[in-house]
Tab-separated table of N, CA and C in Angstrom:
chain	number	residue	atom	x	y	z
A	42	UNK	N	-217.992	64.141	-41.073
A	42	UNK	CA	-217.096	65.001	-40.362
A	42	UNK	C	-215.658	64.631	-40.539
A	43	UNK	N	-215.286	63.543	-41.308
A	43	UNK	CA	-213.953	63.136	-41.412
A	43	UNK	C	-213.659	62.289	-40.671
A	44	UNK	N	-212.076	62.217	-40.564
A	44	UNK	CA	-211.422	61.254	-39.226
A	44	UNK	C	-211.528	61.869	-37.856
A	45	UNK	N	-212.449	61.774	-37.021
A	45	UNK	CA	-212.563	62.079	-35.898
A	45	UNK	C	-212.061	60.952	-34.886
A	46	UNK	N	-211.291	61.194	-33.855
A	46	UNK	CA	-211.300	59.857	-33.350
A	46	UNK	C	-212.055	60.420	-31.779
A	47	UNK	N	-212.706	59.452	-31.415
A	47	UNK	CA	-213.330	59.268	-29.866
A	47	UNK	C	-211.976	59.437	-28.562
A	48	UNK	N	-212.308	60.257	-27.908
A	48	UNK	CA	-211.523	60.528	-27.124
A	48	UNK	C	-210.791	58.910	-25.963
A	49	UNK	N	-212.055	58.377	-25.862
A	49	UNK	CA	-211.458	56.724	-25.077
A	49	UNK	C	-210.299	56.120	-26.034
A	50	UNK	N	-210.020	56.484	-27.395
A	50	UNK	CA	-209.483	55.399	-28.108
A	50	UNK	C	-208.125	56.280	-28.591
A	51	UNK	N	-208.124	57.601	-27.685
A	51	UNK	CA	-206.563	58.252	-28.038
A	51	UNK	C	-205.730	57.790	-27.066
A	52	UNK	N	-204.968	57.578	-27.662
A	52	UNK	CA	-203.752	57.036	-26.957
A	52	UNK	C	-202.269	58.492	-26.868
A	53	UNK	N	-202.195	59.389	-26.311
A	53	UNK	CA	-201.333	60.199	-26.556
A	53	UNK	C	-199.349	59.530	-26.951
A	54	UNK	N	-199.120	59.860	-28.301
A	54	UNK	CA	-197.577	59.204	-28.558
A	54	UNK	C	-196.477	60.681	-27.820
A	55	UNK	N	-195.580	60.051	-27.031
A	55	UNK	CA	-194.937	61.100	-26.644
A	55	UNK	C	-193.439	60.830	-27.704
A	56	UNK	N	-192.936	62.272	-27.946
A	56	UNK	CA	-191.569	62.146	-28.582
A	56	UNK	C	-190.137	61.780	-27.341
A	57	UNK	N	-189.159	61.812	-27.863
A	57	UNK	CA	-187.988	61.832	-27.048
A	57	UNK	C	-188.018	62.416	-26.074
A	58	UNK	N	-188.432	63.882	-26.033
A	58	UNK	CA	-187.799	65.037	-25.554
A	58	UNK	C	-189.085	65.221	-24.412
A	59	UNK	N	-190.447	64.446	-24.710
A	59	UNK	CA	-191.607	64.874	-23.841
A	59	UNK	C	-192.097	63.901	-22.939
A	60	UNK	N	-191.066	62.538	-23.710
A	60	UNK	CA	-191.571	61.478	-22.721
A	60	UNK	C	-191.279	61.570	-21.149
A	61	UNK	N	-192.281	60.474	-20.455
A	61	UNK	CA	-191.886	61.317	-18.857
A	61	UNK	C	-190.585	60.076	-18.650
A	62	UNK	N	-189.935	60.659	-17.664
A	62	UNK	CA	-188.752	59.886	-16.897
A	62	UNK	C	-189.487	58.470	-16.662
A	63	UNK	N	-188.810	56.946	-16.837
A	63	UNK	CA	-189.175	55.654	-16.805
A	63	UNK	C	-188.637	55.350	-15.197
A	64	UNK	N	-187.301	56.529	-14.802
A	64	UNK	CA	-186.849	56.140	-13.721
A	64	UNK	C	-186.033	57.146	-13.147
A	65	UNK	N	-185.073	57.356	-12.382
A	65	UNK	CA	-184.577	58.317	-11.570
A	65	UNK	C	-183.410	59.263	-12.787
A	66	UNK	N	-183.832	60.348	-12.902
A	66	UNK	CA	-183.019	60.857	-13.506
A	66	UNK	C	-182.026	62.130	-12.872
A	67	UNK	N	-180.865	61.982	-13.641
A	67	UNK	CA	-179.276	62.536	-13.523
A	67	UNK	C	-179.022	64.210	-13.808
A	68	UNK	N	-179.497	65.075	-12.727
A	68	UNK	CA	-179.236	66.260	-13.243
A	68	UNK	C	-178.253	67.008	-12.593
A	69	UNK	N	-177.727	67.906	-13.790
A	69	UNK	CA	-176.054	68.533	-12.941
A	69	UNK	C	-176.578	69.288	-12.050
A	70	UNK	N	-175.531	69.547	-11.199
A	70	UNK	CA	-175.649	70.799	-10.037
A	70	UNK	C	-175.506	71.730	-10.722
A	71	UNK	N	-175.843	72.986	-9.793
A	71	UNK	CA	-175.889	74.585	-10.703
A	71	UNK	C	-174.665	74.604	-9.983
A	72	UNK	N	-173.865	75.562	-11.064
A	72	UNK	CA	-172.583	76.041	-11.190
A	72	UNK	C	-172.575	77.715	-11.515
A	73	UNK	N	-172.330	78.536	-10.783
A	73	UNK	CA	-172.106	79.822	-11.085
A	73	UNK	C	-171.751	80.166	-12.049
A	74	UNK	N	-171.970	80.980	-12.839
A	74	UNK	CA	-170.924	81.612	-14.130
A	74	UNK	C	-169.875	81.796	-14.243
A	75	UNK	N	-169.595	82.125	-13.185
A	75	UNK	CA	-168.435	82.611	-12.456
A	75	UNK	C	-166.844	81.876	-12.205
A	76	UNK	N	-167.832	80.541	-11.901
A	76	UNK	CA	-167.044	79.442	-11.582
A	76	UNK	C	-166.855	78.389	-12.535
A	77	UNK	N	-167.149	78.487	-13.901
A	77	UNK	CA	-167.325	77.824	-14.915
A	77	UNK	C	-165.804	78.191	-15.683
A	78	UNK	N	-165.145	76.958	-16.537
A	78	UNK	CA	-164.255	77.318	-17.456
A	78	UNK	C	-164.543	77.933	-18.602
A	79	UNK	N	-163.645	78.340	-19.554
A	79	UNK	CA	-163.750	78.960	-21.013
A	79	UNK	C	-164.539	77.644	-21.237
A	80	UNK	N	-163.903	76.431	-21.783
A	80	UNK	CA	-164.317	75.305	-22.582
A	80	UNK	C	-165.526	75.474	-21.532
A	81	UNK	N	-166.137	75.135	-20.621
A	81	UNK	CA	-167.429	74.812	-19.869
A	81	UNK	C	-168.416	75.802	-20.613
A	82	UNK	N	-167.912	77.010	-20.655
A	82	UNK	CA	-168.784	77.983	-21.557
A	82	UNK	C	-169.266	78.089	-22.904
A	83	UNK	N	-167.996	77.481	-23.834
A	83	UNK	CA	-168.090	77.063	-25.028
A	83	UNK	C	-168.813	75.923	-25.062
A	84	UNK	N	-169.038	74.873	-24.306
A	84	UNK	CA	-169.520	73.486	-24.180
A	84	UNK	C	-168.418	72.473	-24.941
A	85	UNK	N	-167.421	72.737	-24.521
A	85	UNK	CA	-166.114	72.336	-24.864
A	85	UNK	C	-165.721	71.182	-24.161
A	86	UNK	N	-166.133	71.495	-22.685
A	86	UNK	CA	-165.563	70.849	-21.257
A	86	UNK	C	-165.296	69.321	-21.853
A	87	UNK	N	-165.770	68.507	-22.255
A	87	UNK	CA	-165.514	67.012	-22.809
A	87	UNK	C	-164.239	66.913	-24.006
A	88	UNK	N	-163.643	67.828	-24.811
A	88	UNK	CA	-163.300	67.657	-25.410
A	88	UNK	C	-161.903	67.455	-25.470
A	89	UNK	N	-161.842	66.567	-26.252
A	89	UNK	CA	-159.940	66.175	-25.744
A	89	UNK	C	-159.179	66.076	-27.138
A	90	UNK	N	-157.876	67.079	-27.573
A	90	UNK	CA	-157.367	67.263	-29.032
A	90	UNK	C	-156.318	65.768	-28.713
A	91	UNK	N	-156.600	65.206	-30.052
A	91	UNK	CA	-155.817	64.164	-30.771
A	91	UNK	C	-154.604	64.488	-31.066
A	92	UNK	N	-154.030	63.567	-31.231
A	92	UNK	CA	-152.906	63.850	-32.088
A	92	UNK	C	-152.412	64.425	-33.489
A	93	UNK	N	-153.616	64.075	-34.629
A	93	UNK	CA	-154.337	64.276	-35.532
A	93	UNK	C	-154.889	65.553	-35.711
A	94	UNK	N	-155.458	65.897	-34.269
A	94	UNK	CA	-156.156	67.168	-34.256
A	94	UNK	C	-154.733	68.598	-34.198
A	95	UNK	N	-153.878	67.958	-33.367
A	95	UNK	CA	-152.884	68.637	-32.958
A	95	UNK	C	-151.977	69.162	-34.140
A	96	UNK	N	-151.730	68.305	-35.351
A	96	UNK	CA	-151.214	68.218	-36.433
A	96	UNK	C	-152.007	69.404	-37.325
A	97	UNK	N	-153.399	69.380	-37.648
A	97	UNK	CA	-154.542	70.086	-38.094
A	97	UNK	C	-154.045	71.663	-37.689
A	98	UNK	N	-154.188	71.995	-36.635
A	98	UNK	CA	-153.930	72.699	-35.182
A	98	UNK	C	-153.053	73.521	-36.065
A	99	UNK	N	-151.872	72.875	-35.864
A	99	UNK	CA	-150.377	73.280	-36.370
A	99	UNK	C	-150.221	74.186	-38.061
A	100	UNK	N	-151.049	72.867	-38.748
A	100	UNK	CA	-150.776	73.356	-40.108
A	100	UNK	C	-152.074	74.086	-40.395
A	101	UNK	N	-152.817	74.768	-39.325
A	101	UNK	CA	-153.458	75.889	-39.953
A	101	UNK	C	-153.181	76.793	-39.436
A	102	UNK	N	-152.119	76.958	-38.384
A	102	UNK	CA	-151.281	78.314	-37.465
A	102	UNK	C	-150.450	78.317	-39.011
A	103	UNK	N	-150.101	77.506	-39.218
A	103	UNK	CA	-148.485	78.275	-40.323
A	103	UNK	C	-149.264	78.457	-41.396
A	104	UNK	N	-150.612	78.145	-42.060
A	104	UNK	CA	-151.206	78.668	-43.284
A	104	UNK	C	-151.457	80.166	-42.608
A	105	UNK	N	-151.735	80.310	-41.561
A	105	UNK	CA	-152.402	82.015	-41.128
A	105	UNK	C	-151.189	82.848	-41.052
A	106	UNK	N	-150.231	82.635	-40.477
A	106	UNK	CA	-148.612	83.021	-40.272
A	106	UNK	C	-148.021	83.377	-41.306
A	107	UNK	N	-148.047	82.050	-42.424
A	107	UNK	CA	-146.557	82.544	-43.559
A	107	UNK	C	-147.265	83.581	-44.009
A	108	UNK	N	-148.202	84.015	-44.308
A	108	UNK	CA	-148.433	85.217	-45.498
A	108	UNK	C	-147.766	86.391	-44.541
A	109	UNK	N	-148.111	86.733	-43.591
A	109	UNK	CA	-147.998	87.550	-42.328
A	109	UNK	C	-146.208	88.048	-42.384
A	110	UNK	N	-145.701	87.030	-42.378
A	110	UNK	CA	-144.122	86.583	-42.074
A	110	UNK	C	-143.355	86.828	-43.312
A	111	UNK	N	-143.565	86.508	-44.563
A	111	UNK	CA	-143.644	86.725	-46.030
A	111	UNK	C	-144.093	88.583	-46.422
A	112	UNK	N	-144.616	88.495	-45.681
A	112	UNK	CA	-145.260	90.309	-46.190
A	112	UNK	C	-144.231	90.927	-45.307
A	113	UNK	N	-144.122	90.618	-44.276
A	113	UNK	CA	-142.973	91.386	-43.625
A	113	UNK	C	-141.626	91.262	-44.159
A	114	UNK	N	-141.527	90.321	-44.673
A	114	UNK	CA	-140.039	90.233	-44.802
A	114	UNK	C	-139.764	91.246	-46.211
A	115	UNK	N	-140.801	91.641	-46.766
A	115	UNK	CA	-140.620	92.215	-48.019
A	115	UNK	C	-141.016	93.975	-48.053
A	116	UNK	N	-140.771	94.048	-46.798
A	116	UNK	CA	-141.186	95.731	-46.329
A	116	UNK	C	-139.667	96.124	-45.631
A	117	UNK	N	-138.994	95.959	-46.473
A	117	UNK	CA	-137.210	96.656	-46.160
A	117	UNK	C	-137.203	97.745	-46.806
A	118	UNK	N	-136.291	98.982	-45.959
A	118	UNK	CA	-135.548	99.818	-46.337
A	118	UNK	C	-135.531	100.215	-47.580
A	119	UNK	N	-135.706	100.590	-48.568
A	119	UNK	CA	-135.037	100.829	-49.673
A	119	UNK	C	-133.898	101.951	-49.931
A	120	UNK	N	-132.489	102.126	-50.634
A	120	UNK	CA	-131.563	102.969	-50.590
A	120	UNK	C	-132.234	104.211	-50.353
A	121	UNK	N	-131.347	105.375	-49.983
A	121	UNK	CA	-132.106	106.534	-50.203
A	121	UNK	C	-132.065	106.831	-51.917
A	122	UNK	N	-132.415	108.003	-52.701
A	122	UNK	CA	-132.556	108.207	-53.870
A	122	UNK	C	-131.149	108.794	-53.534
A	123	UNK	N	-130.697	109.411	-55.212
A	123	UNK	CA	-129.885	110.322	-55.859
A	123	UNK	C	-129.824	111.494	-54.888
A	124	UNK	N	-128.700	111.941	-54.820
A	124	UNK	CA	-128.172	112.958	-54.254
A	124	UNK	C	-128.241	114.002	-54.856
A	125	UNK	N	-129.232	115.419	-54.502
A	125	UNK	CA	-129.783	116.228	-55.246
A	125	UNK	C	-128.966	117.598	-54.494
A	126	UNK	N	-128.153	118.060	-55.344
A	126	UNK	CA	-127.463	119.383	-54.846
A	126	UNK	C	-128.499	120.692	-55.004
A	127	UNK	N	-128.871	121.434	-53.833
A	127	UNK	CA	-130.298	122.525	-53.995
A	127	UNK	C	-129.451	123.779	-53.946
A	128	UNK	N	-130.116	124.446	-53.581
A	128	UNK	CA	-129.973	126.131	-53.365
A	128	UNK	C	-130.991	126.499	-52.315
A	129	UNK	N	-130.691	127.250	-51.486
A	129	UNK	CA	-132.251	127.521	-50.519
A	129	UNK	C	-132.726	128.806	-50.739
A	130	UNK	N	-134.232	129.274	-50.669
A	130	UNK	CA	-134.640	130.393	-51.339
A	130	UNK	C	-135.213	130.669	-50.593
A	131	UNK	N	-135.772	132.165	-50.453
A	131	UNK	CA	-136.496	132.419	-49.199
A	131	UNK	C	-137.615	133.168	-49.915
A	132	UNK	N	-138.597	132.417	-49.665
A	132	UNK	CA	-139.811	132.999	-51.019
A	132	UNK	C	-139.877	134.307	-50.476
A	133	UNK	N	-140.563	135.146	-51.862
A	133	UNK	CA	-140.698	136.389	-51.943
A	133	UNK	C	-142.083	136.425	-51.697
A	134	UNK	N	-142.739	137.943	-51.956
A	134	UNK	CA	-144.352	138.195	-52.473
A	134	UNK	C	-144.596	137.875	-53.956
A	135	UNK	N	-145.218	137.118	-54.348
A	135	UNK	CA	-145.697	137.045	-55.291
A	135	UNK	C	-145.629	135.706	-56.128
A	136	UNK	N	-144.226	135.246	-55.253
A	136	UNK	CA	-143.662	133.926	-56.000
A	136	UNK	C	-144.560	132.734	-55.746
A	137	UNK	N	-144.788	131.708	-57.168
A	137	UNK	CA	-145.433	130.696	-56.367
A	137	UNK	C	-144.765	129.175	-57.135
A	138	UNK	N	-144.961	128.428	-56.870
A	138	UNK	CA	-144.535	126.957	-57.052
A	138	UNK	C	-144.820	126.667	-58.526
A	139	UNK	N	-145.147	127.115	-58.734
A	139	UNK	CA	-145.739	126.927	-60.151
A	139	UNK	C	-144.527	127.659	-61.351
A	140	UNK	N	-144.164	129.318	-60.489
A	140	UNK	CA	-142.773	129.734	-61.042
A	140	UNK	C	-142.088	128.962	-61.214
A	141	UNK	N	-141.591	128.612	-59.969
A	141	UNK	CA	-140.333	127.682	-59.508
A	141	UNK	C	-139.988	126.465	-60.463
A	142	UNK	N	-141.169	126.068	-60.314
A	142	UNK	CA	-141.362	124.544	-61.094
A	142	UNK	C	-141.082	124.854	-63.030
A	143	UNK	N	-141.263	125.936	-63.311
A	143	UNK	CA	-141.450	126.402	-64.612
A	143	UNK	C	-139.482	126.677	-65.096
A	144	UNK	N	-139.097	127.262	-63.734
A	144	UNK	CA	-137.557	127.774	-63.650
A	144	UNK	C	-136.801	126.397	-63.939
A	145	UNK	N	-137.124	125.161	-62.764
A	145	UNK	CA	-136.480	124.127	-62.743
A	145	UNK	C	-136.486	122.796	-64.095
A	146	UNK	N	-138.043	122.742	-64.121
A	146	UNK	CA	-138.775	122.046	-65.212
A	146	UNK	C	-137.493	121.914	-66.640
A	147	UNK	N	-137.160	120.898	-67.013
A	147	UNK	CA	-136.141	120.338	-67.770
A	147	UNK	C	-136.534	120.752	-69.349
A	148	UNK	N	-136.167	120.512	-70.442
A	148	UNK	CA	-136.658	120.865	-72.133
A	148	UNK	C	-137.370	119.846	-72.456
A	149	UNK	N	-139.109	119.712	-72.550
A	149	UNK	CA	-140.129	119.003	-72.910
A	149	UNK	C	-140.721	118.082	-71.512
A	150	UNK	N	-139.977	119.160	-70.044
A	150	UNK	CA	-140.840	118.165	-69.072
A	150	UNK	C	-141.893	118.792	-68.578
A	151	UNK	N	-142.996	118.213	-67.991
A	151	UNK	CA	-144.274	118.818	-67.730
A	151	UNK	C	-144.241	119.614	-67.026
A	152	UNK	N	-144.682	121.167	-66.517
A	152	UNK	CA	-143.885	121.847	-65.461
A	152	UNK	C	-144.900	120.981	-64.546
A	153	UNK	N	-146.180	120.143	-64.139
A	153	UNK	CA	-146.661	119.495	-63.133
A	153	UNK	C	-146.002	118.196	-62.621
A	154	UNK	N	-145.157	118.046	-63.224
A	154	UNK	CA	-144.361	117.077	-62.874
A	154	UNK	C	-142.957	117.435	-61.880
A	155	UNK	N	-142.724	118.804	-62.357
A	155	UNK	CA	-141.650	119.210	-61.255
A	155	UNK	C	-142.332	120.336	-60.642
A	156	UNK	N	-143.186	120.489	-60.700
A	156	UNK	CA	-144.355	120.915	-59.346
A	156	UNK	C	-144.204	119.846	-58.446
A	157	UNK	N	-144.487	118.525	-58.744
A	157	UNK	CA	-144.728	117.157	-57.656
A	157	UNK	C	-143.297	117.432	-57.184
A	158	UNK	N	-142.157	117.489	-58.226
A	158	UNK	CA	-140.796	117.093	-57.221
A	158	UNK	C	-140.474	117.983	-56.664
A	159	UNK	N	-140.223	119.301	-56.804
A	159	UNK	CA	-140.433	120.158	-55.657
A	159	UNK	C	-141.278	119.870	-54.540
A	160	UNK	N	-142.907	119.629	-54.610
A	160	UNK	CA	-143.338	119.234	-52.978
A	160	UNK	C	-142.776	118.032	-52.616
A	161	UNK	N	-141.720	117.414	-53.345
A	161	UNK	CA	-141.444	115.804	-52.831
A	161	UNK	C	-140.355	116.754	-52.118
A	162	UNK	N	-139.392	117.294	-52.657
A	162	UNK	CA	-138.176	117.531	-52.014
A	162	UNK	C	-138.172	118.163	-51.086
A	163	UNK	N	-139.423	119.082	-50.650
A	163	UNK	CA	-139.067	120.098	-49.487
A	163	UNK	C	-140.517	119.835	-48.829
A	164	UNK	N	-140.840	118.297	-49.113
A	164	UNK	CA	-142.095	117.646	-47.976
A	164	UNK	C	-142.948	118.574	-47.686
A	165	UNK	N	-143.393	118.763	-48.702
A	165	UNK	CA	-144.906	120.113	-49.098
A	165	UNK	C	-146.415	119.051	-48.734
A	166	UNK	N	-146.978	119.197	-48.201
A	166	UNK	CA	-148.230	118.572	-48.102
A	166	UNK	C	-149.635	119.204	-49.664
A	167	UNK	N	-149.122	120.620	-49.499
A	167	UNK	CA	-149.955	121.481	-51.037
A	167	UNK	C	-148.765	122.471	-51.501
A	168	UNK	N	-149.852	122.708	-52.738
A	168	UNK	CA	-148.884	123.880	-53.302
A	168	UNK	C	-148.698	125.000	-52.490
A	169	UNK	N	-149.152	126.006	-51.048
A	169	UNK	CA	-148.746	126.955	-50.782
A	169	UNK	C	-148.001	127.134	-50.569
A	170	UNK	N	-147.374	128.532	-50.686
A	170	UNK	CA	-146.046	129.199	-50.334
A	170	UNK	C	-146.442	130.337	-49.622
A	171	UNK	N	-145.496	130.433	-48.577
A	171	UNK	CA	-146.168	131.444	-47.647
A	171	UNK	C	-144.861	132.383	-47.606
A	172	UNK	N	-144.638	134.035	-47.378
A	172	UNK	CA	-143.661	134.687	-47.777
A	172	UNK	C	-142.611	134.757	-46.331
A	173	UNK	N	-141.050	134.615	-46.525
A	173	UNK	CA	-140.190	133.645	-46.104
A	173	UNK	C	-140.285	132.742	-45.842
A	174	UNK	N	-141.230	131.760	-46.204
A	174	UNK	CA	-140.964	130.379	-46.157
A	174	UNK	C	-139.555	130.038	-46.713
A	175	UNK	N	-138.752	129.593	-46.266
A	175	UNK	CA	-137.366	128.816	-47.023
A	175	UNK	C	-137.638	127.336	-47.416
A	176	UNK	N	-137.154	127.963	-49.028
A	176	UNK	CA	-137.315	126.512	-50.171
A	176	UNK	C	-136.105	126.219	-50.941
A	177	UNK	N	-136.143	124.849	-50.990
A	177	UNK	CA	-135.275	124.274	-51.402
A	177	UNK	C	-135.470	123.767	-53.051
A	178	UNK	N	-134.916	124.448	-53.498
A	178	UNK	CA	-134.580	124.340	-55.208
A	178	UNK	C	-133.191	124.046	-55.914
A	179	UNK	N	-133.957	122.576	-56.595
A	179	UNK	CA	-132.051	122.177	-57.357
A	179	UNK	C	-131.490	123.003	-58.024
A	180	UNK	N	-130.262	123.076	-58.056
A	180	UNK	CA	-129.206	123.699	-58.530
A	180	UNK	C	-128.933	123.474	-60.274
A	181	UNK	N	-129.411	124.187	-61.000
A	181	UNK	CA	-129.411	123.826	-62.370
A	181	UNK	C	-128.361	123.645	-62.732
């Protein structure tokens, strides 16, 4: 049958955690939730920062910071652009951006390219044109 052992000759081994108390043992009082600190919650409550730690502390606030502080500082103003002399138009029936852009459009420039600067200049979200809408077109 194998290693069987006889029950008179077991000796039960207890671990750390199962052995019984040798003598009077130390248990905390209950403490409300309520009434507990952050650190008590974290299981923090013992812990006390060094000097060392404090230093640590420090130089990993300014590793999280400079990028932060650095990115901001590089989100300025820029001049406004070129000063663009227009004409204002008060669309017709029939007219569409695509005209316009064809009218303005320079010798070998894409007319979709001054399609874009027209909706840049008169803050078009799309190409529609709706009739009197007033548009603003440079002055050739």
């Amino acid at each position: 049958m194998g290693d069987v052992i006889p029950l008179r000759q077991y000796t039960p081994t207890y671990g750390r955690i199962h052995a019984p108390a040798s003598g009077p043992v130390a248990v905390r009082a209950y403490v409300p939730p309520e009434a507990r600190t952050f650190a008590d919650r974290l299981g923090l409550a013992g812990l006390r920062l060094t000097r060392r730690g404090r230093v640590v502390l420090v130089l990993l606030a300014m590793l999280f910071i400079a990028p932060m502080v650095t990115w901001g500082a590089t989100a300025v103003a820029s001049s406004p652009g070129e000063p663009t002399e227009v004409r204002v138009h008060a669309v017709q029936p029939g007219e569409t951006l695509w005209g316009f852009a064809q009218q303005v459009a320079g010798p070998g420039e894409d007319v979709r390219d001054a399609v874009g600067r027209l909706q840049e200049l008169n803050e078009m979200s799309s190409g529609t044109l709706r009739v009197g809408e007033l548009l603003l077109l440079p002055k050739e």
